[in-house]
């Protein structure tokens, strides 16, 4: 497929992968502990989602002023996400470049997965340009450029190596299930959760589906494949203003 990477990155269909990216992030034990101990996003999930999207869109599409504003917001939020100095091997910090690399990697891989399913394989030029854009999600913070895998082949090796050993611990499972099965939430939010859980489960590995207690079987897989096929037919035909509405909304609220 030959389509500008900037257009692809603005596609609102990427929201379909939000749950996948988040569960992959917190399945990293250090990220999971940081979220469990310092974040209230399970009480304000939309606030957290909009904040993440605003940062992504600012880094990729925003002006220098918008990028600086988004960076300040993220750094303020990260400042309190660290363990006690005596935590030893279980320590963590949101400023840790290794953790920022993992978070950026989950966002890139999820975006690439969704876009390939909806638009088909990307041509090399578009895929490489998109890959470079997603590197900025980490390097705009504390991630040194040298730590981002040099090309998509290097990223694939990094991704497979980490994914193969990824297991959700108790802290991650508690956070994930609080998000996916909210005890208290507005009616409209609870109405969205069954399809959100379904999409999230379909995009995860079998191991992580099991870890987070997301039911799946052959019938679920067939339904998921039909859903993705339907999206591939209908989504690209929507008007651009509809497909890019989320990006425009997020950037409009960033001073």
mmCIF file of C-alpha atoms in Angstrom:
data_model
loop_
_atom_site.group_PDB
_atom_site.id
_atom_site.type_symbol
_atom_site.label_atom_id
_atom_site.label_comp_id
_atom_site.label_asym_id
_atom_site.label_seq_id
_atom_site.Cartn_x
_atom_site.Cartn_y
_atom_site.Cartn_z
ATOM 1 C CA UNK A 1 0.000 0.000 0.000
ATOM 2 C CA UNK A 2 1.265 3.497 -0.831
ATOM 3 C CA UNK A 3 -0.160 6.134 1.480
ATOM 4 C CA UNK A 4 1.526 9.004 3.288
ATOM 5 C CA UNK A 5 2.715 8.006 6.735
ATOM 6 C CA UNK A 6 1.381 11.276 8.179
ATOM 7 C CA UNK A 7 -2.116 10.351 7.030
ATOM 8 C CA UNK A 8 -1.782 6.888 8.505
ATOM 9 C CA UNK A 9 -0.624 8.101 11.897
ATOM 10 C CA UNK A 10 -3.695 10.326 12.164
ATOM 11 C CA UNK A 11 -6.161 7.493 11.621
ATOM 12 C CA UNK A 12 -8.666 7.253 14.448
ATOM 13 C CA UNK A 13 -8.926 3.491 13.914
ATOM 14 C CA UNK A 14 -5.710 3.234 15.918
ATOM 15 C CA UNK A 15 -7.928 3.615 18.994
ATOM 16 C CA UNK A 16 -8.958 0.007 18.388
ATOM 17 C CA UNK A 17 -5.507 -0.962 19.638
ATOM 18 C CA UNK A 18 -5.484 1.205 22.757
ATOM 19 C CA UNK A 19 -6.264 -1.676 25.091
ATOM 20 C CA UNK A 20 -3.617 -3.880 23.511
ATOM 21 C CA UNK A 21 -0.910 -1.237 23.848
ATOM 22 C CA UNK A 22 -1.801 -0.566 27.467
ATOM 23 C CA UNK A 23 -1.838 -4.222 28.518
ATOM 24 C CA UNK A 24 1.472 -4.806 26.759
ATOM 25 C CA UNK A 25 2.934 -1.854 28.626
ATOM 26 C CA UNK A 26 1.831 -2.920 32.085
ATOM 27 C CA UNK A 27 2.852 -6.531 31.444
ATOM 28 C CA UNK A 28 6.380 -5.191 31.803
ATOM 29 C CA UNK A 29 6.771 -5.644 35.576
ATOM 30 C CA UNK A 30 8.383 -2.261 36.231
ATOM 31 C CA UNK A 31 5.762 -0.391 34.201
ATOM 32 C CA UNK A 32 2.991 -2.391 35.846
ATOM 33 C CA UNK A 33 4.229 -1.594 39.345
ATOM 34 C CA UNK A 34 4.605 2.085 38.524
ATOM 35 C CA UNK A 35 1.059 2.295 37.208
ATOM 36 C CA UNK A 36 -0.401 0.242 40.058
ATOM 37 C CA UNK A 37 1.287 2.321 42.763
ATOM 38 C CA UNK A 38 1.177 5.830 41.309
ATOM 39 C CA UNK A 39 -1.535 6.150 38.667
ATOM 40 C CA UNK A 40 -5.267 6.734 39.060
ATOM 41 C CA UNK A 41 -6.032 6.046 35.429
ATOM 42 C CA UNK A 42 -8.396 3.193 36.282
ATOM 43 C CA UNK A 43 -10.601 5.847 37.902
ATOM 44 C CA UNK A 44 -10.176 8.255 34.978
ATOM 45 C CA UNK A 45 -9.436 6.057 31.966
ATOM 46 C CA UNK A 46 -10.556 8.560 29.341
ATOM 47 C CA UNK A 47 -8.416 11.282 30.894
ATOM 48 C CA UNK A 48 -5.379 9.001 30.653
ATOM 49 C CA UNK A 49 -6.222 7.932 27.090
ATOM 50 C CA UNK A 50 -6.683 11.499 25.875
ATOM 51 C CA UNK A 51 -3.431 12.488 27.578
ATOM 52 C CA UNK A 52 -1.513 9.724 25.823
ATOM 53 C CA UNK A 53 -3.087 10.494 22.452
ATOM 54 C CA UNK A 54 -2.399 14.205 22.834
ATOM 55 C CA UNK A 55 1.268 13.493 23.484
ATOM 56 C CA UNK A 56 1.502 11.155 20.471
ATOM 57 C CA UNK A 57 -0.206 13.591 18.119
ATOM 58 C CA UNK A 58 1.800 16.550 19.409
ATOM 59 C CA UNK A 59 5.124 14.799 18.856
ATOM 60 C CA UNK A 60 4.205 13.600 15.374
ATOM 61 C CA UNK A 61 2.105 16.507 14.086
ATOM 62 C CA UNK A 62 2.382 19.423 16.485
ATOM 63 C CA UNK A 63 4.273 22.672 16.373
ATOM 64 C CA UNK A 64 7.397 23.130 18.482
ATOM 65 C CA UNK A 65 5.277 24.935 21.051
ATOM 66 C CA UNK A 66 2.789 22.067 21.190
ATOM 67 C CA UNK A 67 5.594 19.512 21.506
ATOM 68 C CA UNK A 68 7.115 21.426 24.428
ATOM 69 C CA UNK A 69 3.719 21.692 26.133
ATOM 70 C CA UNK A 70 3.046 17.967 25.712
ATOM 71 C CA UNK A 71 6.533 17.091 26.970
ATOM 72 C CA UNK A 72 6.038 19.217 30.082
ATOM 73 C CA UNK A 73 2.733 17.480 30.841
ATOM 74 C CA UNK A 74 4.265 14.024 30.522
ATOM 75 C CA UNK A 75 7.351 14.882 32.554
ATOM 76 C CA UNK A 76 5.194 16.313 35.358
ATOM 77 C CA UNK A 77 3.146 13.121 35.435
ATOM 78 C CA UNK A 78 6.293 10.973 35.367
ATOM 79 C CA UNK A 79 8.058 12.873 38.150
ATOM 80 C CA UNK A 80 6.143 11.055 40.902
ATOM 81 C CA UNK A 81 6.301 7.603 39.286
ATOM 82 C CA UNK A 82 9.324 6.078 40.970
ATOM 83 C CA UNK A 83 9.915 3.516 43.662
ATOM 84 C CA UNK A 84 11.629 4.118 46.984
ATOM 85 C CA UNK A 85 15.438 4.269 46.698
ATOM 86 C CA UNK A 86 15.768 1.013 48.639
ATOM 87 C CA UNK A 87 13.552 -1.012 46.309
ATOM 88 C CA UNK A 88 16.557 -2.831 44.824
ATOM 89 C CA UNK A 89 15.877 -5.022 41.742
ATOM 90 C CA UNK A 90 12.171 -4.205 42.002
ATOM 91 C CA UNK A 91 12.858 -0.491 41.571
ATOM 92 C CA UNK A 92 11.426 1.572 38.742
ATOM 93 C CA UNK A 93 11.265 5.114 37.442
ATOM 94 C CA UNK A 94 9.145 6.570 34.656
ATOM 95 C CA UNK A 95 12.276 8.407 33.515
ATOM 96 C CA UNK A 96 14.041 5.076 32.874
ATOM 97 C CA UNK A 97 14.925 5.044 29.144
ATOM 98 C CA UNK A 98 14.498 1.260 28.937
ATOM 99 C CA UNK A 99 10.901 1.594 30.122
ATOM 100 C CA UNK A 100 10.282 4.513 27.777
ATOM 101 C CA UNK A 101 11.639 2.375 24.947
ATOM 102 C CA UNK A 102 9.172 -0.383 25.807
ATOM 103 C CA UNK A 103 6.206 1.991 25.996
ATOM 104 C CA UNK A 104 7.090 3.614 22.658
ATOM 105 C CA UNK A 105 7.608 0.163 21.147
ATOM 106 C CA UNK A 106 4.119 -0.968 22.193
ATOM 107 C CA UNK A 107 2.602 2.118 20.591
ATOM 108 C CA UNK A 108 4.516 1.608 17.348
ATOM 109 C CA UNK A 109 3.866 -2.125 17.063
ATOM 110 C CA UNK A 110 0.184 -1.680 17.850
ATOM 111 C CA UNK A 111 -0.189 1.076 15.255
ATOM 112 C CA UNK A 112 1.634 -0.984 12.635
ATOM 113 C CA UNK A 113 -0.524 -4.013 13.437
ATOM 114 C CA UNK A 114 -3.815 -2.119 13.148
ATOM 115 C CA UNK A 115 -2.849 -0.239 9.996
ATOM 116 C CA UNK A 116 -1.667 -3.373 8.233
ATOM 117 C CA UNK A 117 -4.927 -5.130 9.073
ATOM 118 C CA UNK A 118 -7.054 -2.212 7.840
ATOM 119 C CA UNK A 119 -5.024 -0.866 4.902
ATOM 120 C CA UNK A 120 -2.905 -3.846 3.926
ATOM 121 C CA UNK A 121 0.905 -4.089 3.935
ATOM 122 C CA UNK A 122 2.669 -0.729 3.816
ATOM 123 C CA UNK A 123 5.269 -0.065 1.157
ATOM 124 C CA UNK A 124 8.830 0.181 2.479
ATOM 125 C CA UNK A 125 9.108 3.953 2.145
ATOM 126 C CA UNK A 126 5.897 4.579 4.081
ATOM 127 C CA UNK A 127 6.687 1.951 6.710
ATOM 128 C CA UNK A 128 10.202 3.332 7.276
ATOM 129 C CA UNK A 129 8.936 6.895 7.587
ATOM 130 C CA UNK A 130 6.278 5.833 10.073
ATOM 131 C CA UNK A 131 8.893 3.917 12.068
ATOM 132 C CA UNK A 132 11.084 7.006 12.339
ATOM 133 C CA UNK A 133 8.133 9.099 13.486
ATOM 134 C CA UNK A 134 7.291 6.689 16.298
ATOM 135 C CA UNK A 135 10.892 6.770 17.530
ATOM 136 C CA UNK A 136 10.249 10.390 18.519
ATOM 137 C CA UNK A 137 7.702 9.278 21.131
ATOM 138 C CA UNK A 138 10.604 8.119 23.257
ATOM 139 C CA UNK A 139 13.397 10.420 22.149
ATOM 140 C CA UNK A 140 11.249 13.487 22.870
ATOM 141 C CA UNK A 141 11.522 12.437 26.534
ATOM 142 C CA UNK A 142 14.555 10.698 28.084
ATOM 143 C CA UNK A 143 15.208 7.944 25.521
ATOM 144 C CA UNK A 144 18.571 8.414 23.720
ATOM 145 C CA UNK A 145 18.253 8.049 19.957
ATOM 146 C CA UNK A 146 20.875 5.298 19.957
ATOM 147 C CA UNK A 147 18.573 3.066 22.045
ATOM 148 C CA UNK A 148 15.755 3.010 19.500
ATOM 149 C CA UNK A 149 16.404 0.015 17.190
ATOM 150 C CA UNK A 150 18.116 1.245 14.054
ATOM 151 C CA UNK A 151 15.598 -0.093 11.536
ATOM 152 C CA UNK A 152 12.439 -2.175 11.346
ATOM 153 C CA UNK A 153 14.389 -5.432 11.181
ATOM 154 C CA UNK A 154 16.238 -4.530 14.381
ATOM 155 C CA UNK A 155 12.929 -3.562 15.980
ATOM 156 C CA UNK A 156 11.406 -6.916 15.031
ATOM 157 C CA UNK A 157 14.253 -8.697 16.829
ATOM 158 C CA UNK A 158 13.844 -6.495 19.899
ATOM 159 C CA UNK A 159 10.087 -6.992 19.892
ATOM 160 C CA UNK A 160 10.111 -10.758 19.515
ATOM 161 C CA UNK A 161 12.775 -11.147 22.178
ATOM 162 C CA UNK A 162 10.795 -9.150 24.743
ATOM 163 C CA UNK A 163 7.377 -10.485 23.770
ATOM 164 C CA UNK A 164 8.535 -14.085 24.160
ATOM 165 C CA UNK A 165 9.271 -13.602 27.858
ATOM 166 C CA UNK A 166 6.435 -11.204 28.704
ATOM 167 C CA UNK A 167 4.149 -12.318 31.509
ATOM 168 C CA UNK A 168 1.603 -10.222 33.388
ATOM 169 C CA UNK A 169 2.182 -10.360 37.136
ATOM 170 C CA UNK A 170 -0.455 -9.838 39.824
ATOM 171 C CA UNK A 171 -0.061 -6.042 39.841
ATOM 172 C CA UNK A 172 -0.520 -5.856 36.060
ATOM 173 C CA UNK A 173 -3.527 -8.169 36.116
ATOM 174 C CA UNK A 174 -5.195 -6.126 38.831
ATOM 175 C CA UNK A 175 -4.715 -2.895 36.872
ATOM 176 C CA UNK A 176 -5.760 -4.446 33.576
ATOM 177 C CA UNK A 177 -8.915 -6.000 34.891
ATOM 178 C CA UNK A 178 -9.873 -2.818 36.756
ATOM 179 C CA UNK A 179 -9.716 -1.057 33.426
ATOM 180 C CA UNK A 180 -11.453 -3.698 31.334
ATOM 181 C CA UNK A 181 -14.101 -4.590 33.937
ATOM 182 C CA UNK A 182 -14.749 -1.291 35.743
ATOM 183 C CA UNK A 183 -16.747 -1.637 38.945
ATOM 184 C CA UNK A 184 -18.049 1.924 38.743
ATOM 185 C CA UNK A 185 -18.356 3.772 35.436
ATOM 186 C CA UNK A 186 -20.897 5.779 33.433
ATOM 187 C CA UNK A 187 -23.432 3.693 31.527
ATOM 188 C CA UNK A 188 -22.054 4.748 28.137
ATOM 189 C CA UNK A 189 -18.540 3.695 29.172
ATOM 190 C CA UNK A 190 -19.689 0.304 30.381
ATOM 191 C CA UNK A 191 -21.542 -0.146 27.071
ATOM 192 C CA UNK A 192 -18.254 0.326 25.201
ATOM 193 C CA UNK A 193 -16.312 -2.195 27.243
ATOM 194 C CA UNK A 194 -17.523 -5.496 25.703
ATOM 195 C CA UNK A 195 -16.365 -4.551 22.177
ATOM 196 C CA UNK A 196 -13.210 -2.964 23.626
ATOM 197 C CA UNK A 197 -12.385 -6.173 25.526
ATOM 198 C CA UNK A 198 -13.069 -8.224 22.413
ATOM 199 C CA UNK A 199 -10.748 -6.150 20.231
ATOM 200 C CA UNK A 200 -8.071 -6.100 22.906
ATOM 201 C CA UNK A 201 -8.189 -9.865 23.332
ATOM 202 C CA UNK A 202 -8.054 -10.454 19.595
ATOM 203 C CA UNK A 203 -4.929 -8.348 19.218
ATOM 204 C CA UNK A 204 -3.030 -9.896 22.138
ATOM 205 C CA UNK A 205 -0.904 -13.032 22.238
ATOM 206 C CA UNK A 206 -2.455 -16.175 23.657
ATOM 207 C CA UNK A 207 -0.170 -15.928 26.681
ATOM 208 C CA UNK A 208 -1.331 -12.425 27.600
ATOM 209 C CA UNK A 209 -4.979 -13.255 26.953
ATOM 210 C CA UNK A 210 -4.602 -16.024 29.502
ATOM 211 C CA UNK A 211 -2.675 -13.823 31.941
ATOM 212 C CA UNK A 212 -5.362 -11.130 31.923
ATOM 213 C CA UNK A 213 -8.228 -13.626 31.983
ATOM 214 C CA UNK A 214 -9.686 -12.668 28.606
ATOM 215 C CA UNK A 215 -11.775 -15.565 27.247
ATOM 216 C CA UNK A 216 -11.043 -16.706 23.692
ATOM 217 C CA UNK A 217 -11.874 -19.686 21.499
ATOM 218 C CA UNK A 218 -12.154 -20.668 17.841
ATOM 219 C CA UNK A 219 -15.510 -18.944 17.515
ATOM 220 C CA UNK A 220 -14.030 -15.737 18.976
ATOM 221 C CA UNK A 221 -11.184 -15.918 16.470
ATOM 222 C CA UNK A 222 -13.554 -16.276 13.526
ATOM 223 C CA UNK A 223 -15.615 -13.332 14.751
ATOM 224 C CA UNK A 224 -12.475 -11.255 15.208
ATOM 225 C CA UNK A 225 -11.256 -12.003 11.688
ATOM 226 C CA UNK A 226 -14.664 -11.026 10.271
ATOM 227 C CA UNK A 227 -14.584 -7.792 12.274
ATOM 228 C CA UNK A 228 -11.153 -6.835 10.955
ATOM 229 C CA UNK A 229 -12.202 -7.666 7.394
ATOM 230 C CA UNK A 230 -15.275 -5.458 7.762
ATOM 231 C CA UNK A 231 -13.153 -2.594 9.096
ATOM 232 C CA UNK A 232 -10.765 -2.966 6.159
ATOM 233 C CA UNK A 233 -13.707 -2.457 3.792
ATOM 234 C CA UNK A 234 -15.564 0.327 5.596
ATOM 235 C CA UNK A 235 -13.005 2.440 7.457
ATOM 236 C CA UNK A 236 -10.905 3.675 4.486
ATOM 237 C CA UNK A 237 -14.107 4.865 2.792
ATOM 238 C CA UNK A 238 -15.049 7.241 5.592
ATOM 239 C CA UNK A 239 -14.398 10.975 5.025
ATOM 240 C CA UNK A 240 -10.952 12.149 6.073
ATOM 241 C CA UNK A 241 -12.423 14.574 8.632
ATOM 242 C CA UNK A 242 -14.094 11.630 10.385
ATOM 243 C CA UNK A 243 -11.020 9.401 10.271
ATOM 244 C CA UNK A 244 -8.775 12.197 11.635
ATOM 245 C CA UNK A 245 -11.225 13.718 14.119
ATOM 246 C CA UNK A 246 -9.473 12.357 17.214
ATOM 247 C CA UNK A 247 -6.134 13.864 16.192
ATOM 248 C CA UNK A 248 -7.697 17.248 15.450
ATOM 249 C CA UNK A 249 -9.573 17.199 18.763
ATOM 250 C CA UNK A 250 -6.518 16.358 20.842
ATOM 251 C CA UNK A 251 -4.302 18.993 19.246
ATOM 252 C CA UNK A 252 -6.995 21.667 19.583
ATOM 253 C CA UNK A 253 -6.821 21.328 23.363
ATOM 254 C CA UNK A 254 -3.046 21.665 23.566
ATOM 255 C CA UNK A 255 -1.768 25.156 24.281
#
